Tab-separated table of C-alpha atoms in Angstrom:
chain	number	residue	atom	x	y	z
A	190	SER	CA	17.989	9.835	23.545
A	191	PHE	CA	17.120	6.882	21.061
A	192	GLY	CA	13.344	6.825	21.211
A	193	ALA	CA	12.580	2.819	19.318
A	194	ILE	CA	14.015	1.865	22.191
A	195	THR	CA	14.124	4.240	25.085
A	196	ARG	CA	11.220	5.114	27.647
A	197	ILE	CA	11.076	8.917	29.602
A	198	LEU	CA	10.158	7.883	33.102
A	199	ASN	CA	10.224	10.905	34.354
A	200	ILE	CA	7.449	13.583	34.226
A	201	VAL	CA	8.416	15.980	31.433
A	202	ALA	CA	7.221	19.542	32.132
A	203	LYS	CA	5.585	20.666	28.903
A	204	ARG	CA	5.634	20.390	24.883
A	205	GLU	CA	8.391	22.716	24.437
A	206	ASP	CA	10.710	20.257	26.739
A	207	LEU	CA	9.570	17.008	25.463
A	208	LEU	CA	10.437	18.438	21.824
A	209	LYS	CA	14.124	19.023	22.907
A	210	LEU	CA	14.579	16.209	24.076
A	211	ALA	CA	12.963	13.971	21.322
A	212	VAL	CA	15.251	16.238	18.556
A	213	ALA	CA	18.197	16.012	20.456
A	214	GLY	CA	19.481	12.005	18.939
A	215	PRO	CA	17.904	12.748	15.836
A	216	LEU	CA	19.678	15.894	15.222
A	217	ALA	CA	23.237	14.526	16.176
A	218	GLY	CA	23.331	11.354	14.502
A	219	PHE	CA	21.891	13.077	10.886
A	220	SER	CA	24.522	15.966	12.133
A	221	LEU	CA	27.176	13.126	11.808
A	222	GLY	CA	25.290	10.408	9.270
A	223	PHE	CA	25.910	13.691	6.871
A	224	VAL	CA	29.321	14.341	7.673
A	225	LEU	CA	30.129	10.900	7.436
A	226	LEU	CA	28.385	10.147	4.245
A	227	LEU	CA	30.102	13.219	2.727
A	228	LEU	CA	33.566	11.690	3.556
A	229	GLY	CA	32.645	8.878	2.176
A	230	PHE	CA	32.117	9.630	-0.890
A	231	ILE	CA	35.409	12.300	-1.118
A	232	LEU	CA	37.962	9.278	0.242
A	233	PRO	CA	38.913	6.280	-1.729
A	234	PRO	CA	38.688	3.582	-0.512
A	235	SER	CA	41.964	2.614	2.069
A	236	ASP	CA	42.838	-0.629	0.025
A	237	GLY	CA	42.222	0.428	-3.571
A	238	ILE	CA	39.098	-1.621	-4.050
A	239	GLY	CA	36.022	-0.580	-1.434
A	240	VAL	CA	32.796	-1.939	-1.019
A	241	VAL	CA	31.702	-2.976	-5.190
A	242	VAL	CA	27.773	-1.517	-5.385
A	243	ASP	CA	25.685	-1.618	-8.394
A	244	ALA	CA	25.180	2.343	-8.830
A	245	SER	CA	20.920	1.615	-8.701
A	246	VAL	CA	21.471	1.351	-5.284
A	247	PHE	CA	21.605	4.897	-4.096
A	248	HIS	CA	17.734	4.858	-5.754
A	249	GLU	CA	17.148	4.047	-2.151
A	250	SER	CA	16.847	6.435	-0.839
A	251	LEU	CA	17.025	10.958	-1.670
A	252	LEU	CA	19.321	11.711	0.116
A	253	ALA	CA	22.293	9.280	-0.081
A	254	GLY	CA	21.249	9.159	-4.300
A	255	GLY	CA	21.353	13.085	-4.533
A	256	ILE	CA	24.280	13.170	-2.683
A	257	ALA	CA	26.412	10.954	-4.625
A	258	LYS	CA	24.913	11.667	-7.526
A	259	LEU	CA	26.020	15.367	-6.909
A	260	LEU	CA	29.653	13.684	-5.935
A	261	LEU	CA	30.366	10.751	-8.235
A	262	GLY	CA	28.776	13.061	-11.270
A	263	ASN	CA	29.396	10.745	-14.884
A	264	ALA	CA	30.954	8.059	-13.195
A	265	LEU	CA	27.010	7.025	-11.564
A	266	LYS	CA	25.504	5.254	-14.438
A	267	GLU	CA	21.949	2.616	-14.419
A	268	GLY	CA	23.656	-0.864	-13.715
A	269	THR	CA	27.167	-0.007	-13.410
A	270	PRO	CA	28.668	-1.547	-10.810
A	271	ILE	CA	30.848	1.175	-8.839
A	272	SER	CA	33.626	1.354	-6.006
A	273	VAL	CA	32.701	2.795	-2.855
A	274	ASN	CA	34.155	3.492	0.764
A	275	PRO	CA	32.484	1.320	3.291
A	276	LEU	CA	32.295	3.967	5.269
A	277	VAL	CA	29.631	5.469	2.826
A	278	ILE	CA	27.831	1.767	3.778
A	279	TRP	CA	28.156	2.327	7.516
A	280	ALA	CA	26.681	6.247	7.514
A	281	TRP	CA	23.811	5.458	5.488
A	282	ALA	CA	23.431	2.602	7.812
A	283	GLY	CA	23.485	5.214	10.414
A	284	LEU	CA	21.160	7.917	8.880
A	285	LEU	CA	18.512	4.712	7.775
A	286	ILE	CA	18.460	4.449	11.463
A	287	ASN	CA	17.742	7.952	12.110
A	288	ALA	CA	14.794	8.670	9.540
A	289	ILE	CA	13.312	5.530	11.157
A	290	ASN	CA	13.610	6.806	14.951
A	291	SER	CA	12.590	9.889	13.130
A	292	ILE	CA	8.732	8.550	12.060
A	293	PRO	CA	6.028	10.130	13.932
A	294	ALA	CA	4.533	7.342	15.532
A	295	GLY	CA	4.065	6.251	19.311
A	296	GLU	CA	7.000	6.859	21.949
A	297	LEU	CA	9.579	7.080	18.913
A	298	ASP	CA	11.408	10.425	18.312
A	299	GLY	CA	9.368	10.942	15.859
A	300	GLY	CA	5.837	10.884	17.670
A	301	ARG	CA	7.593	12.458	20.832
A	302	ILE	CA	8.349	15.638	18.020
A	303	SER	CA	5.041	15.404	16.499
A	304	PHE	CA	3.389	15.235	20.422
A	305	ALA	CA	4.697	18.136	21.693
A	306	ILE	CA	4.341	20.435	17.911
A	307	PHE	CA	1.124	18.784	17.012
A	308	GLY	CA	-0.720	17.614	20.408
A	309	ARG	CA	-1.428	14.203	21.731
A	310	LYS	CA	-4.902	13.933	19.397
A	311	ASN	CA	-2.946	15.205	15.791
A	312	SER	CA	0.368	12.719	17.241
A	313	ALA	CA	-2.671	10.512	17.990
A	314	ARG	CA	-3.359	10.556	14.101
A	315	PHE	CA	-0.024	10.134	12.944
A	316	THR	CA	0.626	7.333	14.344
A	317	ALA	CA	-1.813	6.014	13.281
A	318	ALA	CA	-0.964	7.160	9.236
A	319	SER	CA	2.155	5.787	10.011
A	320	ILE	CA	1.426	2.333	11.235
A	321	GLY	CA	-0.582	2.090	7.899
A	322	LEU	CA	2.398	3.236	5.700
A	323	LEU	CA	4.390	0.898	6.770
A	324	GLY	CA	1.926	-1.991	7.055
A	325	LEU	CA	1.545	-2.087	3.339
A	326	SER	CA	5.508	-1.189	3.212
A	327	ALA	CA	6.096	-4.598	5.422
A	328	ILE	CA	4.673	-6.638	2.549
A	329	LEU	CA	7.778	-5.695	0.124
A	330	ASN	CA	10.465	-4.765	2.731
A	331	ASP	CA	10.944	-7.254	5.539
A	332	VAL	CA	12.124	-4.377	7.620
A	333	ALA	CA	9.633	-2.458	7.040
A	334	PHE	CA	8.089	-5.151	8.611
A	335	TYR	CA	10.137	-5.653	11.881
A	336	TRP	CA	9.749	-1.599	12.363
A	337	VAL	CA	5.715	-1.983	12.239
A	338	ALA	CA	6.002	-4.764	14.834
A	339	LEU	CA	8.427	-2.363	17.208
A	340	ILE	CA	6.209	0.370	16.741
A	341	PHE	CA	2.706	-1.636	17.675
A	342	PHE	CA	3.766	-3.668	20.160
A	343	LEU	CA	6.157	-1.887	21.595
A	344	GLN	CA	6.502	2.075	20.959
A	345	ARG	CA	2.852	3.074	20.097
A	346	GLY	CA	2.079	4.319	23.289
A	347	PRO	CA	0.143	6.491	24.778
A	348	ILE	CA	3.057	9.284	25.540
A	349	ALA	CA	2.861	9.676	29.528
A	350	PRO	CA	0.878	13.028	30.540
A	351	LEU	CA	3.053	15.915	30.661
A	352	ALA	CA	2.697	18.094	33.651
A	353	GLU	CA	1.279	20.803	31.543
A	354	GLU	CA	0.108	20.734	28.069
A	355	ILE	CA	-1.322	23.111	26.917
A	356	SER	CA	0.936	26.012	25.695
A	357	ASP	CA	3.387	25.169	21.829
A	358	PRO	CA	6.516	25.448	21.705
A	359	ASP	CA	8.674	28.221	20.971
A	360	ASN	CA	9.125	29.066	17.628
A	361	LYS	CA	12.793	28.110	16.857
A	362	TYR	CA	12.593	24.028	18.512
A	363	VAL	CA	9.278	23.656	16.489
A	364	ALA	CA	11.625	24.477	13.327
A	365	LEU	CA	13.856	21.770	14.521
A	366	GLY	CA	11.905	19.334	15.015
A	367	ILE	CA	10.097	20.160	11.242
A	368	LEU	CA	13.811	19.713	9.979
A	369	VAL	CA	14.517	16.149	11.915
A	370	LEU	CA	11.186	14.826	9.688
A	371	PHE	CA	11.943	16.342	7.036
A	372	LEU	CA	15.818	14.757	7.120
A	373	GLY	CA	14.323	11.527	7.452
A	374	LEU	CA	11.515	11.912	4.658
A	375	LEU	CA	14.560	12.963	2.399
A	376	VAL	CA	16.319	9.258	4.031
A	377	CYS	CA	13.414	7.231	3.218
A	378	LEU	CA	12.438	8.611	0.312
A	379	PRO	CA	13.869	6.706	-2.897
A	380	TYR	CA	15.623	8.827	-5.867
A	381	PRO	CA	13.626	9.369	-8.889
A	382	PHE	CA	15.454	11.182	-11.085
A	383	PRO	CA	17.677	9.125	-13.278
A	384	PHE	CA	21.788	9.112	-12.839
A	385	ASN	CA	22.261	9.184	-16.538
A	386	GLU	CA	21.633	10.759	-19.725
A	387	ASP	CA	20.697	7.765	-21.368
A	388	ALA	CA	18.988	5.957	-19.077
A	389	ALA	CA	16.084	9.068	-19.288
A	390	MET	CA	15.690	8.140	-22.332
A	391	PHE	CA	14.301	5.416	-22.061
């Protein structure tokens, strides 16, 4: 289920069932995206050229930057063009879509996870905070503006009442939900460390 564009039409029995539904799509997407990202960094471009990007682009994501630094090592230098397999770009795009869908807001899968773990009132607070932070980000980022508009006008909720909302989900499903939210942060947060020691000296 890609929460950003789908709605749950049937009544969900309890929060644990909602949590199972909400984590399934993002976990599959993150798993596939992670494997493809690794393969993209490991496999050379089929045409010998690939996609040439500035190394600084990997500062945009803590996850992508960390993997790039781990696998490319000294080849990754600040301000230096580097050739990568197009699979890196495709996998990163997929991870980013999953990460945005994992934002704990409205009826995105992240919002459903937040609802299932923390309850209706707390999830409403997460939604308000997420929209506020995205609103601030939208000042500098057009993509953030798109997601603010999508969440606010189409997906802000509220999530439809469940048949029973009192009982808490099993801890193992809570752990999966927290993992999805954490992976979303890893993809969206910037990589703050310099890629080479020379840059760290300035």
